[in-house]
Tab-separated table of C-alpha atoms in Angstrom:
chain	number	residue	atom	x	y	z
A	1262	UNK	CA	-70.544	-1.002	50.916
A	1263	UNK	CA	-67.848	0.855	48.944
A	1264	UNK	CA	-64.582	-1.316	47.999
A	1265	UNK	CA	-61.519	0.794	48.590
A	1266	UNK	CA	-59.444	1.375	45.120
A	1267	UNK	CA	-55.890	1.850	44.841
A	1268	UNK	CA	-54.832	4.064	43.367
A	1269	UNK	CA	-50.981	4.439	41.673
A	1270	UNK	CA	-48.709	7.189	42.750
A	1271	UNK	CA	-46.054	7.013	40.196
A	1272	UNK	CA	-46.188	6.927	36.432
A	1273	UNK	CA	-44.364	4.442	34.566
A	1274	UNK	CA	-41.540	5.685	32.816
A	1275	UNK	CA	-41.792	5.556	29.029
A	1276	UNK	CA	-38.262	3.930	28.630
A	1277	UNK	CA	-38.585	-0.211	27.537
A	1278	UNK	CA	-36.030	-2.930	28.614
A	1279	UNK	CA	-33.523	-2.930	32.115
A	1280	UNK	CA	-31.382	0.270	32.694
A	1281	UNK	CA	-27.613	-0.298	32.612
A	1282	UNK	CA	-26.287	-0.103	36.392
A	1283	UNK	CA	-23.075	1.970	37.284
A	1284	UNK	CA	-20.655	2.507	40.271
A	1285	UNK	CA	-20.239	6.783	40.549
A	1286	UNK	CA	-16.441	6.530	42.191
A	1287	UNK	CA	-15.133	9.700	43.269
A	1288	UNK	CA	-12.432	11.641	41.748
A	1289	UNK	CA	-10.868	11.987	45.307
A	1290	UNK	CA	-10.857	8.005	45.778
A	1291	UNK	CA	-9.202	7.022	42.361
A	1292	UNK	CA	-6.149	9.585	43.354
A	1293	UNK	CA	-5.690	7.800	46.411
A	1294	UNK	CA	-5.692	4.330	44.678
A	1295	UNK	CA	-3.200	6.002	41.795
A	1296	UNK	CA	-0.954	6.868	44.494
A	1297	UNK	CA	-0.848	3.968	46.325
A	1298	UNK	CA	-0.286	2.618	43.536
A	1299	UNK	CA	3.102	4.514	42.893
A	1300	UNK	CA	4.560	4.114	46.031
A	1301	UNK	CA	4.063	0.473	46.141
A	1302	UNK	CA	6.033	0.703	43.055
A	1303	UNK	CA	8.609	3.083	44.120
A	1304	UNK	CA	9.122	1.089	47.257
A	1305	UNK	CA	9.763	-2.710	45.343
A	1306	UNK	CA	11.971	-0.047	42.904
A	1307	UNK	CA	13.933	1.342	45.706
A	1308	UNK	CA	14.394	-2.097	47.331
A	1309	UNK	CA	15.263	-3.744	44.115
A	1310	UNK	CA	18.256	-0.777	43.272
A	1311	UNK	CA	19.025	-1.827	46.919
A	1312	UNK	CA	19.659	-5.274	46.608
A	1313	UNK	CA	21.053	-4.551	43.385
A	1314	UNK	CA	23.551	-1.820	44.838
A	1315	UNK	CA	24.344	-4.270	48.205
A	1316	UNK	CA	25.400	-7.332	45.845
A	1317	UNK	CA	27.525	-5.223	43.200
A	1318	UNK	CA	29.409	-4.053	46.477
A	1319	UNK	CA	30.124	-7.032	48.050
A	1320	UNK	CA	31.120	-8.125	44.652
A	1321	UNK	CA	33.707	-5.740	44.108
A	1322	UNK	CA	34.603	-6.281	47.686
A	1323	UNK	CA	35.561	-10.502	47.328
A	1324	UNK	CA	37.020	-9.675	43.787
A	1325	UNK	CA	39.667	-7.427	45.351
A	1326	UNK	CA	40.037	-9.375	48.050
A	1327	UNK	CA	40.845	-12.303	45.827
A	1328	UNK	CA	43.166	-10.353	43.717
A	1329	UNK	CA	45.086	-9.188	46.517
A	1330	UNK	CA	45.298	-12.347	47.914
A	1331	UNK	CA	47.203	-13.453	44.696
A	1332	UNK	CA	49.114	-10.267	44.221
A	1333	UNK	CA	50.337	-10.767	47.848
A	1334	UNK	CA	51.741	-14.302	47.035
A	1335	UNK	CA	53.381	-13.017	43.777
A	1336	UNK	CA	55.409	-10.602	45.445
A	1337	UNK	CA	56.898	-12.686	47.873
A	1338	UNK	CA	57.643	-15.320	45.501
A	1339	UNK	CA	59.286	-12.318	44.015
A	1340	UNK	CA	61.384	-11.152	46.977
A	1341	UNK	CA	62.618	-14.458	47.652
A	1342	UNK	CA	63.945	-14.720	44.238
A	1343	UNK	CA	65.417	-11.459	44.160
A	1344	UNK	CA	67.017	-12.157	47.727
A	1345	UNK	CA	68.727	-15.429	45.866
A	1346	UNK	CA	70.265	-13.382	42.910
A	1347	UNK	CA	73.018	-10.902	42.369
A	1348	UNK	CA	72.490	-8.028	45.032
A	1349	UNK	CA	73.431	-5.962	42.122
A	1350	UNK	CA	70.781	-7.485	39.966
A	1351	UNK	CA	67.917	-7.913	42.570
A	1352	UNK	CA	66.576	-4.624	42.637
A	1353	UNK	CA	65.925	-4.208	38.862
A	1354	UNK	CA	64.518	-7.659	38.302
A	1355	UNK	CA	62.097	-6.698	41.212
A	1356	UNK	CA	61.175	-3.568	39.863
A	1357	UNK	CA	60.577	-5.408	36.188
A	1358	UNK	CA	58.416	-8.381	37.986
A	1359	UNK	CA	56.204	-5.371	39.759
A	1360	UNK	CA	55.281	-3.717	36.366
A	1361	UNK	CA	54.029	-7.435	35.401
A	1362	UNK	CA	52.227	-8.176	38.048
A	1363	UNK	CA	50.589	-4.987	37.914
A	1364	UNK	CA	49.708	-5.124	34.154
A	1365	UNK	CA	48.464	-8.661	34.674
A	1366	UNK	CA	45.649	-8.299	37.387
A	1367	UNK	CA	44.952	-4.385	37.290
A	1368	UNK	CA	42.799	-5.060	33.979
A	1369	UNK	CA	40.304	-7.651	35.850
A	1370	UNK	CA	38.646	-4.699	37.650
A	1371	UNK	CA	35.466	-3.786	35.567
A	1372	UNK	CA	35.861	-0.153	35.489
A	1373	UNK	CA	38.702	2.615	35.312
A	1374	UNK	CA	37.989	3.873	38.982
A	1375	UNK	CA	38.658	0.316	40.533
A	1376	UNK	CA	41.473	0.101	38.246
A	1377	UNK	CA	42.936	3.018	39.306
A	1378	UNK	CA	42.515	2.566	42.776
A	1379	UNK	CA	44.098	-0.723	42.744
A	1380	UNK	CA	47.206	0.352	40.723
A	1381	UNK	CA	47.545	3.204	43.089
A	1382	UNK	CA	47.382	0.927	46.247
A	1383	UNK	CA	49.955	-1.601	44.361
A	1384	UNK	CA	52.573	1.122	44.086
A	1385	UNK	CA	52.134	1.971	47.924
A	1386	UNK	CA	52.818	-1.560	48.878
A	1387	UNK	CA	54.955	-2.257	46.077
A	1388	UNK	CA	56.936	0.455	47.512
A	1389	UNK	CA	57.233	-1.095	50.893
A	1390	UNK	CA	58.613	-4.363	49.774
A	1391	UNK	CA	61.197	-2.528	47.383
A	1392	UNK	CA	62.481	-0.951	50.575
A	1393	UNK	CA	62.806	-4.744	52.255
A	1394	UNK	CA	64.285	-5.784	49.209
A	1395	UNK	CA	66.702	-3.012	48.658
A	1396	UNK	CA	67.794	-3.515	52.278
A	1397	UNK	CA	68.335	-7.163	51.770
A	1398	UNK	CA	70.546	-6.486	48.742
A	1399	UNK	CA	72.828	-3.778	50.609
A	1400	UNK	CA	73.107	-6.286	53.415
A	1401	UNK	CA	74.235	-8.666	51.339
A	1402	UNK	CA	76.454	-6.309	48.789
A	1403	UNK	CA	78.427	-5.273	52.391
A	1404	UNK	CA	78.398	-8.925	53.486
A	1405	UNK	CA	80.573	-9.733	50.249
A	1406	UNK	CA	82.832	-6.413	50.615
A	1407	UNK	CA	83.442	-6.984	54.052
A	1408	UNK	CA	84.512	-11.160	52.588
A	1409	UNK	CA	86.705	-9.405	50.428
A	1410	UNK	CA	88.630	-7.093	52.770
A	1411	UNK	CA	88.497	-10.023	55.209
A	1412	UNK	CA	90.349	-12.043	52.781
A	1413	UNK	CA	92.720	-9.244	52.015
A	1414	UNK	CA	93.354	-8.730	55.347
A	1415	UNK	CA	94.719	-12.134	56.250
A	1416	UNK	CA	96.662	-12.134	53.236
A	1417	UNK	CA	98.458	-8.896	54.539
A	1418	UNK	CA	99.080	-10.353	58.379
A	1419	UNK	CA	100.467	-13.711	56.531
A	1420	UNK	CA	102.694	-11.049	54.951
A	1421	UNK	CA	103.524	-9.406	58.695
A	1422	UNK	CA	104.164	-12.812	60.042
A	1423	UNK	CA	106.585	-14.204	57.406
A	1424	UNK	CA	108.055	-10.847	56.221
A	1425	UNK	CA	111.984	-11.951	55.774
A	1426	UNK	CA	112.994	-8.219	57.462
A	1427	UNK	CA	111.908	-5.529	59.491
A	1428	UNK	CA	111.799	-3.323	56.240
A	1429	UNK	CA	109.327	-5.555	54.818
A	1430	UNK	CA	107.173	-6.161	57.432
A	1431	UNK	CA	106.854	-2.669	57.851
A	1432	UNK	CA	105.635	-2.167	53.946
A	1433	UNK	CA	103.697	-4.797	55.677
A	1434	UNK	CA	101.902	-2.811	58.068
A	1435	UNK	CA	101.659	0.202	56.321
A	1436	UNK	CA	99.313	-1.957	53.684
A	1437	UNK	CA	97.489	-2.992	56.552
A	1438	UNK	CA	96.605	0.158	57.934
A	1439	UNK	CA	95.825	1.827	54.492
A	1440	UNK	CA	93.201	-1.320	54.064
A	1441	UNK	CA	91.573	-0.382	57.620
A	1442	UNK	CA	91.585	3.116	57.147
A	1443	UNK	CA	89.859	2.512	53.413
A	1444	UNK	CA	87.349	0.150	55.718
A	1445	UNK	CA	86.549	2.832	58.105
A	1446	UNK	CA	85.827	5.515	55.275
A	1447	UNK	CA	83.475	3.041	53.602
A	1448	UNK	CA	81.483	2.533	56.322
A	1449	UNK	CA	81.766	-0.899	56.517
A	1450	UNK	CA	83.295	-0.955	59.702
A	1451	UNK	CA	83.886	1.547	62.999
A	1452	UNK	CA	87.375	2.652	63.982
A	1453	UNK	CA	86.422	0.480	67.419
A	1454	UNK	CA	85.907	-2.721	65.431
A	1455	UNK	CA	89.336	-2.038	63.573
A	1456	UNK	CA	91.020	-1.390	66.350
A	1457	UNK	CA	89.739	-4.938	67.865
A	1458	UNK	CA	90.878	-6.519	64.817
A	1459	UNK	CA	94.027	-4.965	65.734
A	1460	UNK	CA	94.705	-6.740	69.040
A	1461	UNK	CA	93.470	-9.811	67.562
A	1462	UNK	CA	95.911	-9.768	64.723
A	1463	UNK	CA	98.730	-8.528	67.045
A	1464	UNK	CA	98.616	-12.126	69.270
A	1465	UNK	CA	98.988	-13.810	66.085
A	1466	UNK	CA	102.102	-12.499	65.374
């Protein structure tokens, strides 16, 4: 009986020792892992900038806030000095205390385009309280020339009332009447209030 033999198909390869193994990637799948890559990085670079941008505005946002806050409470310690000083005087000294103000918080904004911005929005309002304080001080500039013409004028009836002789209480009235017409032309008064003052004065005498 014949014993079957095997017989080898394959030839052993002349090369000694293991053979190093390696991965064959694809050009195609390292692109795609490159640029995945990148716009994982572009996206945590965007949101950073983001964040970054969001907090430097808000910021900016409290600082001015803040600053206006304190400007704000400046100028109306301001106004009520100026409103307790000469009428004459008032309107200068708030002028002067503006300019210091001004100098003293617009430097605290970190760059010239905040800077400018807030010195050009402190004029504005600085503006509308110079109007409130310039009203104030002609209020109170007629308030004293209307004292003064008061007080002149009840010198002059005194005069009417205790004039000695017709001849001198008519120099009298003709002072009288020259003080009411130099009222009327000022402005201080109206020809209807004068001629109130008129029947007033006339009971008296």
């Amino acid at each position: 009986m014949k014993v079957p033999t095997y017989q080898r198909q394959t030839a052993m390869t002349q090369e000694v020792g293991g053979r190093a193994m390696s991965v064959q990637a694809s050009p195609s799948a390292a692109s795609a892992g490159t640029r995945a890559a990148q716009q994982f990085f572009d996206q945590a670079t965007d949101a950073s900038l983001q964040f970054y941008e969001t907090e430097l505005t808000n910021r900016r946002r409290v600082q001015k806030q803040k600053i206006d806050t304190m400007v704000d409470e400046e100028k109306a310690r301001v106004a009520d000095e100026a409103a307790l000083m000469d009428p004459n005087e008032s309107e200068s000294y708030f002028d002067q205390q503006m300019n210091v103000l001004k100098s003293k918080y617009a430097p605290q904004f970190e760059n010239d385009f905040l800077r400018q911005n807030f010195e050009i929005d402190f004029d504005r309002r600085a503006l509308v309280d110079r109007v409130n304080v310039r009203r104030n001080a002609a209020e109170r500039r007629i308030g004293d020339a209307l004292q003064v013409y008061e007080n002149r004028e009840k010198q002059i009836q005194r005069d009417i009332i205790n004039a000695p002789n017709s001849l001198a209480r008519q120099a009298a009235v003709d002072r009288e009447n020259a003080l009411y017409k130099e009222i009327v032309e000022s402005g201080y008064l109206t020809q209807a209030d004068i001629d109130a003052r008129r029947v007033s004065a006339n009971q008296l005498v």
